[in-house]
Amino acid sequence: MWQALRQIPAGQTRRYGELAAALGSHPRAVARACASNPLGLLVPCHRVVAADGSLGAIAGASHARRRCCAANARKAEARSALIQGQQLRHRLGD
């Protein structure tokens, strides 16, 4: 479970159901594992969301999850802008 969580790229999310299906588990089992995660920055459970795309309801963690998700989104945007800039410079240099 933890390995699958660590493979979710920054700036992306997976639904509990998607992750559960890939692991042959149940969405609630994934949610329980995320709720008991003591290593939130190393094992990014904040990247797992409810079926409707909301953050879900891990007790006491919604504010922290929102902050982590926002930070991940900013990193992904910066990475995308960097890649686009590199691609543009490559095209102009050809």
Short mmCIF file of N, CA and C in Angstrom, two decimals:
data_model
loop_
_atom_site.label_atom_id
_atom_site.label_comp_id
_atom_site.label_asym_id
_atom_site.label_seq_id
_atom_site.Cartn_x
_atom_site.Cartn_y
_atom_site.Cartn_z
N MET A 1 0.83 -1.19 0.00
CA MET A 1 0.00 0.00 0.00
C MET A 1 0.87 1.25 0.00
N TRP A 2 1.88 1.28 0.89
CA TRP A 2 2.70 2.49 1.00
C TRP A 2 3.47 2.74 -0.29
N GLN A 3 3.95 1.68 -0.92
CA GLN A 3 4.68 1.83 -2.18
C GLN A 3 3.78 2.44 -3.26
N ALA A 4 2.54 1.97 -3.33
CA ALA A 4 1.59 2.51 -4.32
C ALA A 4 1.31 3.98 -4.06
N LEU A 5 1.24 4.36 -2.81
CA LEU A 5 1.00 5.77 -2.47
C LEU A 5 2.20 6.63 -2.87
N ARG A 6 3.40 6.12 -2.65
CA ARG A 6 4.59 6.90 -2.99
C ARG A 6 4.76 7.04 -4.49
N GLN A 7 4.11 6.21 -5.28
CA GLN A 7 4.23 6.30 -6.73
C GLN A 7 3.29 7.32 -7.36
N ILE A 8 2.40 7.92 -6.58
CA ILE A 8 1.51 8.96 -7.13
C ILE A 8 2.34 10.22 -7.31
N PRO A 9 2.48 10.71 -8.54
CA PRO A 9 3.32 11.89 -8.79
C PRO A 9 2.78 13.15 -8.10
N ALA A 10 3.68 14.03 -7.73
CA ALA A 10 3.30 15.31 -7.15
C ALA A 10 2.38 16.04 -8.12
N GLY A 11 1.35 16.66 -7.58
CA GLY A 11 0.41 17.39 -8.40
C GLY A 11 -0.71 16.54 -8.96
N GLN A 12 -0.63 15.23 -8.75
CA GLN A 12 -1.68 14.33 -9.23
C GLN A 12 -2.38 13.69 -8.04
N THR A 13 -3.57 13.17 -8.30
CA THR A 13 -4.31 12.46 -7.26
C THR A 13 -4.80 11.13 -7.80
N ARG A 14 -5.18 10.28 -6.89
CA ARG A 14 -5.85 9.03 -7.21
C ARG A 14 -7.05 8.92 -6.28
N ARG A 15 -8.09 8.29 -6.76
CA ARG A 15 -9.27 8.07 -5.92
C ARG A 15 -9.04 6.82 -5.07
N TYR A 16 -9.65 6.81 -3.88
CA TYR A 16 -9.54 5.64 -3.01
C TYR A 16 -9.90 4.38 -3.78
N GLY A 17 -10.98 4.43 -4.56
CA GLY A 17 -11.44 3.28 -5.32
C GLY A 17 -10.44 2.83 -6.37
N GLU A 18 -9.81 3.78 -7.06
CA GLU A 18 -8.80 3.44 -8.07
C GLU A 18 -7.62 2.72 -7.44
N LEU A 19 -7.15 3.28 -6.34
CA LEU A 19 -6.01 2.68 -5.66
C LEU A 19 -6.37 1.31 -5.10
N ALA A 20 -7.58 1.20 -4.53
CA ALA A 20 -8.03 -0.08 -3.99
C ALA A 20 -8.13 -1.14 -5.08
N ALA A 21 -8.68 -0.77 -6.23
CA ALA A 21 -8.80 -1.72 -7.34
C ALA A 21 -7.43 -2.19 -7.81
N ALA A 22 -6.49 -1.27 -7.90
CA ALA A 22 -5.14 -1.63 -8.35
C ALA A 22 -4.45 -2.56 -7.35
N LEU A 23 -4.83 -2.44 -6.08
CA LEU A 23 -4.20 -3.25 -5.03
C LEU A 23 -5.02 -4.49 -4.68
N GLY A 24 -6.19 -4.64 -5.30
CA GLY A 24 -7.06 -5.76 -4.94
C GLY A 24 -7.62 -5.61 -3.54
N SER A 25 -7.93 -4.41 -3.17
CA SER A 25 -8.40 -4.11 -1.82
C SER A 25 -9.76 -3.41 -1.89
N HIS A 26 -10.16 -2.79 -0.80
CA HIS A 26 -11.42 -2.05 -0.70
C HIS A 26 -11.09 -0.58 -0.42
N PRO A 27 -11.87 0.35 -0.97
CA PRO A 27 -11.60 1.77 -0.74
C PRO A 27 -11.51 2.15 0.74
N ARG A 28 -12.33 1.52 1.57
CA ARG A 28 -12.27 1.86 3.00
C ARG A 28 -10.96 1.40 3.64
N ALA A 29 -10.41 0.30 3.13
CA ALA A 29 -9.11 -0.17 3.64
C ALA A 29 -8.02 0.84 3.29
N VAL A 30 -8.10 1.38 2.08
CA VAL A 30 -7.14 2.40 1.67
C VAL A 30 -7.30 3.64 2.54
N ALA A 31 -8.53 4.05 2.79
CA ALA A 31 -8.80 5.21 3.63
C ALA A 31 -8.27 4.99 5.05
N ARG A 32 -8.48 3.80 5.60
CA ARG A 32 -7.97 3.51 6.95
C ARG A 32 -6.45 3.56 6.98
N ALA A 33 -5.82 3.02 5.96
CA ALA A 33 -4.35 3.06 5.91
C ALA A 33 -3.86 4.50 5.84
N CYS A 34 -4.53 5.31 5.02
CA CYS A 34 -4.14 6.72 4.92
C CYS A 34 -4.35 7.45 6.24
N ALA A 35 -5.44 7.15 6.91
CA ALA A 35 -5.74 7.81 8.18
C ALA A 35 -4.71 7.45 9.25
N SER A 36 -4.11 6.27 9.14
CA SER A 36 -3.14 5.85 10.15
C SER A 36 -1.70 6.12 9.73
N ASN A 37 -1.51 6.83 8.64
CA ASN A 37 -0.17 7.11 8.10
C ASN A 37 0.57 8.10 9.01
N PRO A 38 1.66 7.65 9.64
CA PRO A 38 2.43 8.57 10.50
C PRO A 38 3.47 9.38 9.71
N LEU A 39 3.63 9.09 8.44
CA LEU A 39 4.67 9.73 7.64
C LEU A 39 4.07 10.49 6.46
N GLY A 40 3.23 11.45 6.75
CA GLY A 40 2.48 12.15 5.72
C GLY A 40 3.29 12.79 4.62
N LEU A 41 4.50 13.24 4.91
CA LEU A 41 5.31 13.87 3.87
C LEU A 41 6.06 12.84 3.05
N LEU A 42 6.37 11.70 3.65
CA LEU A 42 7.10 10.66 2.91
C LEU A 42 6.16 9.73 2.16
N VAL A 43 5.00 9.48 2.73
CA VAL A 43 3.98 8.64 2.10
C VAL A 43 2.78 9.55 1.87
N PRO A 44 2.62 10.08 0.66
CA PRO A 44 1.69 11.18 0.40
C PRO A 44 0.21 10.78 0.32
N CYS A 45 -0.37 10.44 1.46
CA CYS A 45 -1.79 10.08 1.48
C CYS A 45 -2.69 11.26 1.08
N HIS A 46 -2.18 12.48 1.18
CA HIS A 46 -2.98 13.64 0.80
C HIS A 46 -3.27 13.64 -0.70
N ARG A 47 -2.62 12.79 -1.46
CA ARG A 47 -2.88 12.72 -2.90
C ARG A 47 -4.00 11.74 -3.23
N VAL A 48 -4.58 11.12 -2.22
CA VAL A 48 -5.70 10.19 -2.43
C VAL A 48 -6.98 10.92 -2.04
N VAL A 49 -7.94 10.93 -2.96
CA VAL A 49 -9.16 11.70 -2.76
C VAL A 49 -10.39 10.80 -2.84
N ALA A 50 -11.50 11.34 -2.43
CA ALA A 50 -12.78 10.62 -2.47
C ALA A 50 -13.26 10.50 -3.92
N ALA A 51 -14.27 9.68 -4.12
CA ALA A 51 -14.80 9.43 -5.48
C ALA A 51 -15.26 10.71 -6.17
N ASP A 52 -15.73 11.68 -5.39
CA ASP A 52 -16.21 12.94 -5.98
C ASP A 52 -15.10 13.97 -6.16
N GLY A 53 -13.86 13.56 -5.85
CA GLY A 53 -12.73 14.47 -6.00
C GLY A 53 -12.43 15.30 -4.77
N SER A 54 -13.28 15.22 -3.75
CA SER A 54 -13.04 15.97 -2.52
C SER A 54 -11.94 15.28 -1.71
N LEU A 55 -11.45 15.96 -0.71
CA LEU A 55 -10.38 15.41 0.10
C LEU A 55 -10.84 14.29 1.01
N GLY A 56 -12.12 14.09 1.14
CA GLY A 56 -12.61 13.05 2.04
C GLY A 56 -12.61 13.56 3.47
N ALA A 57 -12.68 12.65 4.40
CA ALA A 57 -12.84 13.06 5.80
C ALA A 57 -11.92 12.30 6.73
N ILE A 58 -10.62 12.41 6.51
CA ILE A 58 -9.69 11.84 7.48
C ILE A 58 -9.70 12.76 8.68
N ALA A 59 -10.04 12.22 9.81
CA ALA A 59 -10.26 13.01 11.03
C ALA A 59 -9.08 13.92 11.34
N GLY A 60 -9.37 15.21 11.50
CA GLY A 60 -8.38 16.17 11.94
C GLY A 60 -7.31 16.54 10.93
N ALA A 61 -7.40 16.03 9.73
CA ALA A 61 -6.31 16.26 8.78
C ALA A 61 -6.71 17.10 7.59
N SER A 62 -7.94 17.58 7.53
CA SER A 62 -8.38 18.26 6.30
C SER A 62 -7.58 19.53 6.01
N HIS A 63 -7.27 20.32 7.04
CA HIS A 63 -6.51 21.55 6.81
C HIS A 63 -5.10 21.22 6.31
N ALA A 64 -4.46 20.27 6.95
CA ALA A 64 -3.11 19.88 6.53
C ALA A 64 -3.14 19.29 5.12
N ARG A 65 -4.15 18.49 4.82
CA ARG A 65 -4.26 17.89 3.48
C ARG A 65 -4.44 18.97 2.43
N ARG A 66 -5.27 19.97 2.73
CA ARG A 66 -5.47 21.06 1.76
C ARG A 66 -4.15 21.77 1.48
N ARG A 67 -3.37 22.03 2.53
CA ARG A 67 -2.09 22.71 2.36
C ARG A 67 -1.12 21.86 1.54
N CYS A 68 -1.07 20.56 1.83
CA CYS A 68 -0.18 19.67 1.07
C CYS A 68 -0.61 19.58 -0.39
N CYS A 69 -1.91 19.47 -0.62
CA CYS A 69 -2.40 19.40 -2.00
C CYS A 69 -2.11 20.69 -2.75
N ALA A 70 -2.27 21.82 -2.08
CA ALA A 70 -1.98 23.11 -2.73
C ALA A 70 -0.49 23.21 -3.06
N ALA A 71 0.37 22.78 -2.15
CA ALA A 71 1.81 22.81 -2.39
C ALA A 71 2.17 21.89 -3.56
N ASN A 72 1.56 20.71 -3.61
CA ASN A 72 1.82 19.79 -4.71
C ASN A 72 1.37 20.37 -6.04
N ALA A 73 0.23 21.04 -6.04
CA ALA A 73 -0.27 21.65 -7.28
C ALA A 73 0.69 22.74 -7.75
N ARG A 74 1.20 23.55 -6.82
CA ARG A 74 2.16 24.59 -7.21
C ARG A 74 3.43 23.98 -7.78
N LYS A 75 3.91 22.90 -7.16
CA LYS A 75 5.11 22.22 -7.68
C LYS A 75 4.87 21.68 -9.09
N ALA A 76 3.70 21.08 -9.28
CA ALA A 76 3.39 20.52 -10.60
C ALA A 76 3.29 21.62 -11.66
N GLU A 77 2.70 22.76 -11.30
CA GLU A 77 2.59 23.88 -12.24
C GLU A 77 3.97 24.42 -12.57
N ALA A 78 4.82 24.55 -11.56
CA ALA A 78 6.18 25.06 -11.80
C ALA A 78 6.96 24.08 -12.68
N ARG A 79 6.82 22.80 -12.41
CA ARG A 79 7.51 21.79 -13.22
C ARG A 79 7.02 21.84 -14.66
N SER A 80 5.72 21.99 -14.85
CA SER A 80 5.15 22.05 -16.19
C SER A 80 5.66 23.29 -16.93
N ALA A 81 5.70 24.42 -16.24
CA ALA A 81 6.20 25.66 -16.86
C ALA A 81 7.67 25.51 -17.25
N LEU A 82 8.44 24.86 -16.39
CA LEU A 82 9.86 24.65 -16.69
C LEU A 82 10.03 23.78 -17.92
N ILE A 83 9.26 22.70 -17.99
CA ILE A 83 9.34 21.80 -19.14
C ILE A 83 8.92 22.52 -20.42
N GLN A 84 7.84 23.31 -20.34
CA GLN A 84 7.39 24.04 -21.52
C GLN A 84 8.45 25.04 -21.97
N GLY A 85 9.11 25.69 -21.01
CA GLY A 85 10.17 26.63 -21.36
C GLY A 85 11.34 25.94 -22.01
N GLN A 86 11.71 24.76 -21.50
CA GLN A 86 12.80 24.00 -22.10
C GLN A 86 12.45 23.56 -23.51
N GLN A 87 11.21 23.12 -23.70
CA GLN A 87 10.78 22.69 -25.03
C GLN A 87 10.80 23.86 -26.00
N LEU A 88 10.37 25.02 -25.56
CA LEU A 88 10.37 26.20 -26.42
C LEU A 88 11.80 26.59 -26.79
N ARG A 89 12.71 26.59 -25.80
CA ARG A 89 14.09 26.93 -26.09
C ARG A 89 14.70 25.92 -27.07
N HIS A 90 14.33 24.65 -26.93
CA HIS A 90 14.83 23.63 -27.83
C HIS A 90 14.33 23.87 -29.26
N ARG A 91 13.05 24.20 -29.39
CA ARG A 91 12.51 24.47 -30.72
C ARG A 91 13.11 25.70 -31.35
N LEU A 92 13.34 26.72 -30.56
CA LEU A 92 13.93 27.96 -31.09
C LEU A 92 15.38 27.77 -31.46
N GLY A 93 16.04 26.83 -30.77
CA GLY A 93 17.45 26.58 -31.06
C GLY A 93 17.66 25.73 -32.29
N ASP A 94 16.63 25.05 -32.77
CA ASP A 94 16.75 24.18 -33.94
C ASP A 94 16.78 24.94 -35.23
#
